[in-house]
CSV table of C-alpha atoms in Angstrom, one decimal:
chain,number,residue,atom,x,y,z
A,6,MET,CA,0.6,13.2,-11.9
A,7,SER,CA,-0.8,10.0,-13.5
A,8,GLU,CA,-3.5,9.2,-16.0
A,9,ALA,CA,-6.8,10.9,-15.6
A,10,GLY,CA,-8.4,8.5,-13.2
A,11,ALA,CA,-8.3,8.5,-9.4
A,12,ILE,CA,-5.7,6.9,-7.2
A,13,ILE,CA,-7.0,4.7,-4.4
A,14,ILE,CA,-4.9,4.7,-1.2
A,15,THR,CA,-5.8,2.0,1.4
A,16,GLY,CA,-4.7,2.6,5.0
A,17,ALA,CA,-4.8,6.2,4.0
A,18,ALA,CA,-4.9,7.7,7.5
A,19,GLY,CA,-1.8,5.7,8.7
A,20,ASN,CA,1.7,7.2,8.7
A,21,LEU,CA,2.6,5.9,5.2
A,22,GLY,CA,-0.8,6.3,3.7
A,23,ALA,CA,-1.0,9.9,4.8
A,24,ALA,CA,2.5,10.7,3.4
A,25,VAL,CA,1.4,9.2,0.1
A,26,ALA,CA,-1.8,11.2,0.2
A,27,ASP,CA,0.1,14.4,0.9
A,28,ILE,CA,2.6,14.1,-1.9
A,29,LEU,CA,-0.1,13.1,-4.5
A,30,ALA,CA,-2.5,15.9,-3.4
A,31,ARG,CA,0.3,18.4,-3.9
A,32,ARG,CA,0.7,17.1,-7.4
A,33,GLY,CA,-2.9,17.6,-8.2
A,34,ALA,CA,-4.1,13.9,-8.2
A,35,LYS,CA,-7.6,12.8,-7.7
A,36,LEU,CA,-7.7,10.7,-4.6
A,37,ALA,CA,-9.9,8.1,-2.9
A,38,PHE,CA,-9.0,7.2,0.7
A,39,ILE,CA,-9.9,3.9,2.3
A,40,ASP,CA,-9.4,3.5,6.1
A,41,ARG,CA,-11.2,2.0,9.1
A,42,SER,CA,-11.6,5.3,11.0
A,43,PRO,CA,-13.9,8.1,9.7
A,44,GLU,CA,-12.4,10.4,12.2
A,45,LYS,CA,-8.9,9.9,11.0
A,46,LEU,CA,-10.0,10.3,7.4
A,47,GLU,CA,-11.6,13.7,8.4
A,48,ARG,CA,-8.3,14.8,9.9
A,49,LEU,CA,-6.4,13.6,6.8
A,50,LEU,CA,-8.7,15.6,4.5
A,51,ALA,CA,-8.3,18.7,6.6
A,52,SER,CA,-4.5,18.4,6.3
A,53,LEU,CA,-4.4,18.4,2.5
A,54,PRO,CA,-4.1,21.5,0.3
A,55,ALA,CA,-7.3,23.4,-0.4
A,56,GLY,CA,-9.1,22.2,-3.5
A,57,THR,CA,-7.9,18.6,-3.3
A,58,GLU,CA,-10.3,16.2,-5.0
A,59,ALA,CA,-10.8,13.4,-2.6
A,60,LEU,CA,-13.4,10.7,-1.7
A,61,PRO,CA,-13.1,9.2,1.8
A,62,LEU,CA,-14.4,5.7,2.2
A,63,ALA,CA,-14.5,4.6,5.8
A,64,GLY,CA,-15.0,1.1,7.1
A,65,VAL,CA,-14.5,-0.9,3.9
A,66,ASP,CA,-14.0,-4.6,4.6
A,67,LEU,CA,-10.7,-5.2,2.8
A,68,THR,CA,-10.9,-8.9,3.4
A,69,SER,CA,-14.0,-9.1,1.2
A,70,GLN,CA,-13.6,-8.8,-2.6
A,71,GLU,CA,-17.3,-7.9,-2.8
A,72,ALA,CA,-16.9,-5.0,-0.4
A,73,CYS,CA,-13.8,-3.9,-2.2
A,74,SER,CA,-15.7,-4.0,-5.6
A,75,VAL,CA,-18.4,-1.8,-4.1
A,76,ALA,CA,-15.8,0.7,-3.0
A,77,VAL,CA,-14.0,0.6,-6.4
A,78,ALA,CA,-17.4,1.2,-8.1
A,79,GLN,CA,-17.9,4.2,-5.9
A,80,VAL,CA,-14.5,5.6,-6.9
A,81,ALA,CA,-15.1,5.0,-10.6
A,82,GLY,CA,-18.5,6.5,-10.3
A,83,ARG,CA,-17.1,9.7,-8.8
A,84,PHE,CA,-14.0,10.1,-10.9
A,85,GLY,CA,-14.7,8.1,-14.0
A,86,SER,CA,-11.9,5.6,-13.7
A,87,VAL,CA,-9.1,4.3,-11.4
A,88,SER,CA,-5.6,4.9,-12.6
A,89,ALA,CA,-3.7,3.5,-9.6
A,90,LEU,CA,-4.0,1.6,-6.3
A,91,VAL,CA,-1.5,2.2,-3.5
A,92,ASN,CA,-2.1,-0.5,-0.8
A,93,THR,CA,-0.4,0.4,2.5
A,94,VAL,CA,-2.6,-1.8,4.7
A,95,GLY,CA,-0.9,-4.5,6.7
A,96,GLY,CA,-0.3,-6.0,10.2
A,97,PHE,CA,2.6,-7.1,12.4
A,98,GLN,CA,2.9,-9.8,15.0
A,99,ALA,CA,6.0,-11.5,16.3
A,100,GLY,CA,6.6,-14.9,17.7
A,101,PRO,CA,8.7,-18.1,17.3
A,102,VAL,CA,8.0,-20.9,14.9
A,103,SER,CA,6.6,-23.0,17.7
A,104,THR,CA,3.7,-20.5,18.2
A,105,ALA,CA,3.4,-19.2,14.6
A,106,LEU,CA,0.1,-21.0,14.0
A,107,GLU,CA,-1.4,-18.6,16.6
A,108,GLN,CA,-0.5,-15.7,14.3
A,109,TRP,CA,-0.8,-17.4,10.9
A,110,ASP,CA,-4.3,-16.6,9.9
A,111,ALA,CA,-4.2,-13.0,11.2
A,112,MET,CA,-1.0,-12.3,9.3
A,113,LEU,CA,-2.0,-13.9,6.1
A,114,THR,CA,-5.3,-12.0,6.3
A,115,ALA,CA,-3.8,-8.6,7.1
A,116,ASN,CA,-0.9,-8.7,4.7
A,117,ALA,CA,-2.0,-11.0,1.8
A,118,ARG,CA,-5.8,-11.5,1.7
A,119,THR,CA,-6.5,-7.8,1.8
A,120,ALA,CA,-4.0,-7.1,-1.0
A,121,LEU,CA,-5.6,-9.8,-3.1
A,122,ALA,CA,-9.2,-8.6,-2.4
A,123,ILE,CA,-8.6,-5.0,-3.3
A,124,SER,CA,-6.4,-5.9,-6.3
A,125,ALA,CA,-9.0,-8.3,-7.7
A,126,ALA,CA,-11.6,-5.6,-7.3
A,127,VAL,CA,-9.7,-2.9,-9.1
A,128,LEU,CA,-8.1,-4.9,-11.9
A,129,PRO,CA,-11.2,-5.2,-14.1
A,130,VAL,CA,-11.6,-1.4,-14.0
A,131,MET,CA,-8.0,-0.9,-15.0
A,132,GLN,CA,-8.2,-3.6,-17.6
A,133,ALA,CA,-11.2,-1.9,-19.3
A,134,ALA,CA,-9.2,1.4,-19.4
A,135,ARG,CA,-6.0,-0.4,-20.6
A,136,HIS,CA,-4.0,1.3,-17.9
A,137,GLY,CA,-3.3,0.9,-14.3
A,138,ARG,CA,-0.6,1.1,-11.6
A,139,ILE,CA,-0.6,-1.1,-8.5
A,140,VAL,CA,1.8,-0.7,-5.6
A,141,HIS,CA,1.7,-2.9,-2.5
A,142,VAL,CA,3.8,-2.4,0.6
A,143,ALA,CA,5.5,-5.6,1.7
A,144,ALA,CA,8.7,-5.8,3.8
A,145,MET,CA,12.3,-7.0,3.6
A,146,ALA,CA,11.2,-9.9,5.8
A,147,GLY,CA,9.4,-11.3,2.8
A,148,LEU,CA,12.7,-12.0,1.2
A,149,LYS,CA,14.5,-13.5,4.2
A,150,ALA,CA,12.7,-14.2,7.4
A,151,PRO,CA,14.3,-13.0,10.6
A,152,ALA,CA,14.1,-15.2,13.8
A,153,GLY,CA,10.8,-14.7,15.6
A,154,LEU,CA,8.8,-13.5,12.6
A,155,ALA,CA,7.7,-16.7,10.8
A,156,ALA,CA,4.1,-15.9,10.2
A,157,TYR,CA,4.7,-12.2,9.4
A,158,ALA,CA,7.5,-13.0,7.0
A,159,ALA,CA,5.5,-15.7,5.2
A,160,SER,CA,2.6,-13.3,4.7
A,161,LYS,CA,4.9,-10.7,3.2
A,162,ALA,CA,6.5,-13.3,1.0
A,163,ALA,CA,3.0,-14.2,-0.2
A,164,LEU,CA,2.4,-10.5,-1.0
A,165,ILE,CA,5.5,-10.4,-3.1
A,166,ARG,CA,4.5,-13.5,-5.1
A,167,LEU,CA,1.0,-12.0,-5.5
A,168,THR,CA,2.5,-8.8,-6.9
A,169,GLU,CA,4.6,-10.8,-9.4
A,170,ALA,CA,1.5,-12.8,-10.5
A,171,ILE,CA,-0.5,-9.6,-11.2
A,172,ALA,CA,2.4,-8.1,-13.1
A,173,GLU,CA,2.7,-11.1,-15.4
A,174,GLU,CA,-1.0,-11.7,-15.9
A,175,TYR,CA,-1.8,-8.1,-16.7
A,176,ARG,CA,1.3,-6.9,-18.5
A,177,GLY,CA,-0.5,-6.9,-21.9
A,178,ASP,CA,-3.3,-4.7,-20.4
A,179,GLY,CA,-1.0,-1.7,-19.7
A,180,ILE,CA,-1.1,-2.5,-15.9
A,181,THR,CA,2.0,-2.6,-13.8
A,182,ALA,CA,2.3,-4.1,-10.3
A,183,ASN,CA,5.2,-3.6,-7.9
A,184,CYS,CA,5.9,-3.8,-4.2
A,185,ILE,CA,8.0,-1.8,-1.8
A,186,LEU,CA,10.2,-3.6,0.8
A,187,PRO,CA,10.9,-1.3,3.8
A,188,SER,CA,13.1,-2.4,6.6
A,189,VAL,CA,11.6,-0.4,9.5
A,190,ILE,CA,9.5,2.7,8.7
A,191,ASP,CA,10.4,5.6,11.0
A,192,THR,CA,7.1,6.3,12.7
A,193,PRO,CA,6.3,7.6,16.2
A,194,GLN,CA,4.7,4.2,17.0
A,195,ASN,CA,7.9,2.3,16.0
A,196,ARG,CA,10.1,4.6,18.0
A,197,ALA,CA,7.9,4.2,21.0
A,198,ALA,CA,7.9,0.4,20.6
A,199,MET,CA,11.7,0.2,20.1
A,200,PRO,CA,13.2,3.0,22.2
A,201,LYS,CA,16.7,1.6,22.2
A,202,ALA,CA,16.9,0.6,18.5
A,203,ASP,CA,19.4,2.0,16.1
A,204,THR,CA,17.2,4.1,13.8
A,205,SER,CA,19.9,5.0,11.3
A,206,SER,CA,18.6,2.5,8.7
A,207,TRP,CA,14.9,3.4,9.3
A,208,VAL,CA,13.2,5.1,6.4
A,209,ALA,CA,10.8,8.0,6.7
A,210,PRO,CA,7.3,7.6,5.3
A,211,GLU,CA,7.8,10.6,3.1
A,212,ALA,CA,10.8,9.0,1.4
A,213,ILE,CA,8.8,5.9,0.6
A,214,ALA,CA,5.9,8.0,-0.6
A,215,ARG,CA,8.2,9.7,-3.2
A,216,LEU,CA,9.2,6.2,-4.5
A,217,ILE,CA,5.5,5.2,-4.7
A,218,ALA,CA,4.7,8.4,-6.5
A,219,PHE,CA,7.3,7.6,-9.1
A,220,LEU,CA,6.0,4.0,-9.6
A,221,ILE,CA,2.5,5.2,-10.3
A,222,SER,CA,3.6,8.0,-12.6
A,223,PRO,CA,3.8,7.7,-16.4
A,224,ALA,CA,7.6,7.4,-16.1
A,225,GLY,CA,7.1,4.5,-13.7
A,226,GLY,CA,5.4,2.4,-16.3
A,227,VAL,CA,8.8,0.9,-17.2
A,228,VAL,CA,8.9,-1.0,-13.9
A,229,THR,CA,6.7,-4.0,-13.2
A,230,GLY,CA,6.9,-7.2,-11.2
A,231,ALA,CA,9.6,-5.6,-8.9
A,232,ALA,CA,10.1,-6.0,-5.2
A,233,ILE,CA,12.1,-2.8,-4.4
A,234,PRO,CA,14.1,-2.5,-1.2
A,235,ALA,CA,13.5,0.8,0.6
A,236,THR,CA,16.4,0.7,3.1
A,237,GLY,CA,18.7,3.4,1.8
A,238,THR,CA,20.9,5.5,4.1
A,239,ASP,CA,19.3,8.7,2.8
A,240,GLY,CA,15.8,7.4,3.5
A,241,ASN,CA,15.1,10.3,5.9
A,242,ALA,CA,15.9,12.9,3.4
Protein backbone atom coordinates (compact mmCIF):
# COMPACT_ATOMS: atom_id res chain seq x y z
CA MET A 1 0.00 0.00 0.00
CA SER A 2 2.57 2.56 1.14
CA GLU A 3 5.94 2.47 2.84
CA ALA A 4 6.40 0.18 5.84
CA GLY A 5 5.15 2.58 8.51
CA ALA A 6 1.66 3.16 9.80
CA ILE A 7 -0.96 5.50 8.39
CA ILE A 8 -2.62 7.82 10.89
CA ILE A 9 -6.24 8.74 10.18
CA THR A 10 -7.78 11.54 12.22
CA GLY A 11 -11.54 11.69 12.49
CA ALA A 12 -11.33 7.99 11.74
CA ALA A 13 -14.83 7.11 12.90
CA GLY A 14 -16.53 9.76 10.75
CA ASN A 15 -18.02 9.02 7.36
CA LEU A 16 -14.92 9.93 5.37
CA GLY A 17 -12.43 8.64 7.92
CA ALA A 18 -14.16 5.27 8.04
CA ALA A 19 -14.19 5.05 4.24
CA VAL A 20 -10.45 5.73 4.17
CA ALA A 21 -9.89 3.17 6.92
CA ASP A 22 -11.85 0.55 5.01
CA ILE A 23 -10.00 0.93 1.71
CA LEU A 24 -6.58 1.02 3.38
CA ALA A 25 -7.33 -1.95 5.62
CA ARG A 26 -8.35 -3.98 2.57
CA ARG A 27 -4.98 -3.10 1.04
CA GLY A 28 -3.12 -4.41 4.08
CA ALA A 29 -2.01 -1.11 5.60
CA LYS A 30 -1.00 -0.67 9.21
CA LEU A 31 -3.39 1.88 10.67
CA ALA A 32 -3.70 4.22 13.64
CA PHE A 33 -7.10 5.77 14.30
CA ILE A 34 -7.64 9.05 16.14
CA ASP A 35 -11.18 10.00 17.10
CA ARG A 36 -12.99 11.54 20.06
CA SER A 37 -15.28 8.57 20.69
CA PRO A 38 -13.91 5.25 21.96
CA GLU A 39 -17.26 3.62 21.23
CA LYS A 40 -17.21 4.70 17.59
CA LEU A 41 -13.61 3.49 17.27
CA GLU A 42 -14.66 0.09 18.61
CA ARG A 43 -17.37 -0.11 15.95
CA LEU A 44 -14.91 0.92 13.26
CA LEU A 45 -12.43 -1.76 14.29
CA ALA A 46 -15.17 -4.38 14.28
CA SER A 47 -16.12 -3.43 10.71
CA LEU A 48 -12.64 -3.96 9.25
CA PRO A 49 -11.29 -7.17 7.75
CA ALA A 50 -9.99 -9.76 10.18
CA GLY A 51 -6.29 -9.41 10.81
CA THR A 52 -6.17 -5.64 10.26
CA GLU A 53 -3.28 -4.13 12.21
CA ALA A 54 -4.77 -1.07 13.90
CA LEU A 55 -4.15 1.10 16.95
CA PRO A 56 -7.16 3.11 18.22
CA LEU A 57 -6.40 6.36 20.03
CA ALA A 58 -9.48 7.98 21.53
CA GLY A 59 -9.77 11.47 22.96
CA VAL A 60 -6.53 12.98 21.61
CA ASP A 61 -6.65 16.78 21.85
CA LEU A 62 -5.89 17.69 18.25
CA THR A 63 -5.64 21.38 19.12
CA SER A 64 -2.52 20.62 21.19
CA GLN A 65 0.77 19.90 19.47
CA GLU A 66 2.01 18.27 22.68
CA ALA A 67 -0.95 15.88 22.77
CA CYS A 68 -0.51 15.14 19.09
CA SER A 69 3.18 14.42 19.61
CA VAL A 70 2.34 11.93 22.36
CA ALA A 71 -0.10 10.19 20.03
CA VAL A 72 2.43 10.09 17.18
CA ALA A 73 5.02 8.63 19.55
CA GLN A 74 2.55 5.89 20.48
CA VAL A 75 2.00 5.07 16.82
CA ALA A 76 5.73 5.05 16.06
CA GLY A 77 6.33 2.91 19.14
CA ARG A 78 3.79 0.35 17.97
CA PHE A 79 4.62 0.26 14.25
CA GLY A 80 8.16 1.60 14.03
CA SER A 81 7.41 4.64 11.89
CA VAL A 82 4.64 6.75 10.38
CA SER A 83 4.42 6.74 6.60
CA ALA A 84 1.30 8.86 6.12
CA LEU A 85 -1.19 11.18 7.81
CA VAL A 86 -4.75 11.46 6.54
CA ASN A 87 -6.46 14.33 8.35
CA THR A 88 -10.24 14.32 7.95
CA VAL A 89 -11.05 16.34 11.07
CA GLY A 90 -12.96 19.57 10.58
CA GLY A 91 -16.01 21.61 11.45
CA PHE A 92 -18.74 23.60 9.75
CA GLN A 93 -20.67 26.69 10.79
CA ALA A 94 -22.58 29.11 8.58
CA GLY A 95 -23.36 32.77 9.04
CA PRO A 96 -23.08 36.16 7.33
CA VAL A 97 -20.01 38.38 7.52
CA SER A 98 -21.76 40.55 10.11
CA THR A 99 -21.71 37.64 12.59
CA ALA A 100 -18.55 35.87 11.35
CA LEU A 101 -16.58 36.80 14.47
CA GLU A 102 -18.92 34.57 16.45
CA GLN A 103 -17.70 31.56 14.43
CA TRP A 104 -14.17 32.69 13.64
CA ASP A 105 -12.21 31.08 16.48
CA ALA A 106 -14.21 27.85 16.32
CA MET A 107 -13.70 27.45 12.57
CA LEU A 108 -10.01 28.36 12.59
CA THR A 109 -9.49 25.91 15.44
CA ALA A 110 -11.46 23.03 13.92
CA ASN A 111 -10.17 23.37 10.37
CA ALA A 112 -6.70 24.92 10.61
CA ARG A 113 -5.23 24.68 14.11
CA THR A 114 -5.91 20.94 14.37
CA ALA A 115 -4.28 20.35 10.99
CA LEU A 116 -1.23 22.36 12.02
CA ALA A 117 -0.90 20.60 15.37
CA ILE A 118 -1.03 17.05 14.00
CA SER A 119 1.18 17.94 11.02
CA ALA A 120 3.81 19.57 13.22
CA ALA A 121 3.77 16.49 15.44
CA VAL A 122 4.19 13.95 12.65
CA LEU A 123 6.67 15.80 10.45
CA PRO A 124 9.81 15.13 12.58
CA VAL A 125 9.09 11.39 12.46
CA MET A 126 8.65 11.49 8.69
CA GLN A 127 11.71 13.70 8.29
CA ALA A 128 13.84 11.19 10.19
CA ALA A 129 12.60 8.43 7.86
CA ARG A 130 13.08 10.61 4.76
CA HIS A 131 9.58 9.67 3.67
CA GLY A 132 6.03 10.80 4.35
CA ARG A 133 2.66 11.56 2.84
CA ILE A 134 0.23 14.10 4.30
CA VAL A 135 -3.32 14.62 3.04
CA HIS A 136 -5.69 17.19 4.54
CA VAL A 137 -9.36 17.54 3.69
CA ALA A 138 -10.20 21.17 2.93
CA ALA A 139 -13.17 22.33 0.80
CA MET A 140 -13.99 24.14 -2.41
CA ALA A 141 -15.05 27.07 -0.24
CA GLY A 142 -11.37 27.57 0.53
CA LEU A 143 -10.84 28.69 -3.06
CA LYS A 144 -13.90 30.91 -3.39
CA ALA A 145 -16.12 31.80 -0.46
CA PRO A 146 -19.87 31.42 -0.94
CA ALA A 147 -22.21 33.88 0.72
CA GLY A 148 -22.87 33.03 4.34
CA LEU A 149 -19.70 31.04 4.94
CA ALA A 150 -17.08 33.69 5.70
CA ALA A 151 -15.44 32.09 8.73
CA TYR A 152 -15.68 28.55 7.36
CA ALA A 153 -14.22 29.55 3.99
CA ALA A 154 -11.38 31.50 5.61
CA SER A 155 -10.47 28.52 7.76
CA LYS A 156 -10.38 26.20 4.75
CA ALA A 157 -8.29 28.72 2.83
CA ALA A 158 -5.86 28.72 5.75
CA LEU A 159 -5.69 24.92 5.53
CA ILE A 160 -4.84 25.10 1.83
CA ARG A 161 -2.03 27.60 2.48
CA LEU A 162 -0.73 25.44 5.36
CA THR A 163 -0.61 22.42 3.05
CA GLU A 164 1.34 24.39 0.45
CA ALA A 165 3.83 25.53 3.09
CA ILE A 166 4.40 21.97 4.30
CA ALA A 167 4.95 20.79 0.73
CA GLU A 168 7.56 23.45 0.06
CA GLU A 169 9.40 23.19 3.37
CA TYR A 170 9.68 19.39 3.34
CA ARG A 171 10.04 18.67 -0.36
CA GLY A 172 13.71 17.77 0.12
CA ASP A 173 12.87 15.28 2.86
CA GLY A 174 10.80 12.97 0.69
CA ILE A 175 7.56 14.27 2.20
CA THR A 176 4.53 15.28 0.16
CA ALA A 177 1.53 17.31 1.32
CA ASN A 178 -1.74 17.73 -0.54
CA CYS A 179 -5.32 18.63 0.24
CA ILE A 180 -8.66 17.49 -1.14
CA LEU A 181 -11.40 19.99 -1.92
CA PRO A 182 -14.82 18.33 -1.83
CA SER A 183 -17.96 20.28 -2.65
CA VAL A 184 -20.50 18.47 -0.46
CA ILE A 185 -19.74 14.96 0.77
CA ASP A 186 -22.70 12.61 0.36
CA THR A 187 -23.38 11.54 3.94
CA PRO A 188 -26.59 10.68 5.81
CA GLN A 189 -26.08 13.78 7.95
CA ASN A 190 -25.83 16.11 4.94
CA ARG A 191 -28.87 14.54 3.30
CA ALA A 192 -30.85 15.02 6.51
CA ALA A 193 -29.70 18.63 6.85
CA MET A 194 -30.46 19.47 3.19
CA PRO A 195 -33.44 17.30 2.20
CA LYS A 196 -34.31 19.43 -0.85
CA ALA A 197 -30.78 19.82 -2.20
CA ASP A 198 -29.67 18.64 -5.62
CA THR A 199 -27.30 15.83 -4.70
CA SER A 200 -26.06 15.17 -8.23
CA SER A 201 -22.72 16.90 -7.58
CA TRP A 202 -22.24 15.45 -4.12
CA VAL A 203 -19.33 13.03 -3.79
CA ALA A 204 -19.41 9.72 -1.95
CA PRO A 205 -16.90 9.25 0.88
CA GLU A 206 -15.66 6.08 -0.84
CA ALA A 207 -14.73 8.03 -3.97
CA ILE A 208 -12.70 10.54 -1.97
CA ALA A 209 -11.10 7.68 -0.05
CA ARG A 210 -9.81 6.18 -3.31
CA LEU A 211 -8.25 9.52 -4.23
CA ILE A 212 -6.60 9.77 -0.82
CA ALA A 213 -5.32 6.20 -1.12
CA PHE A 214 -3.62 7.15 -4.38
CA LEU A 215 -2.02 10.27 -2.92
CA ILE A 216 -0.43 8.34 -0.05
CA SER A 217 0.72 5.48 -2.28
CA PRO A 218 4.21 5.27 -3.81
CA ALA A 219 2.73 6.36 -7.15
CA GLY A 220 1.24 9.44 -5.49
CA GLY A 221 4.67 10.78 -4.60
CA VAL A 222 4.73 12.76 -7.86
CA VAL A 223 2.01 15.09 -6.48
CA THR A 224 2.75 17.66 -3.77
CA GLY A 225 1.44 21.06 -2.81
CA ALA A 226 -1.81 20.45 -4.66
CA ALA A 227 -5.36 21.46 -3.78
CA ILE A 228 -7.39 18.88 -5.68
CA PRO A 229 -11.11 19.45 -6.37
CA ALA A 230 -13.25 16.39 -5.67
CA THR A 231 -16.45 17.42 -7.41
CA GLY A 232 -16.59 15.04 -10.36
CA THR A 233 -19.86 13.81 -11.79
CA ASP A 234 -18.85 10.20 -11.21
CA GLY A 235 -17.98 10.80 -7.57
CA ASN A 236 -20.59 8.30 -6.42
CA ALA A 237 -19.09 5.50 -8.47
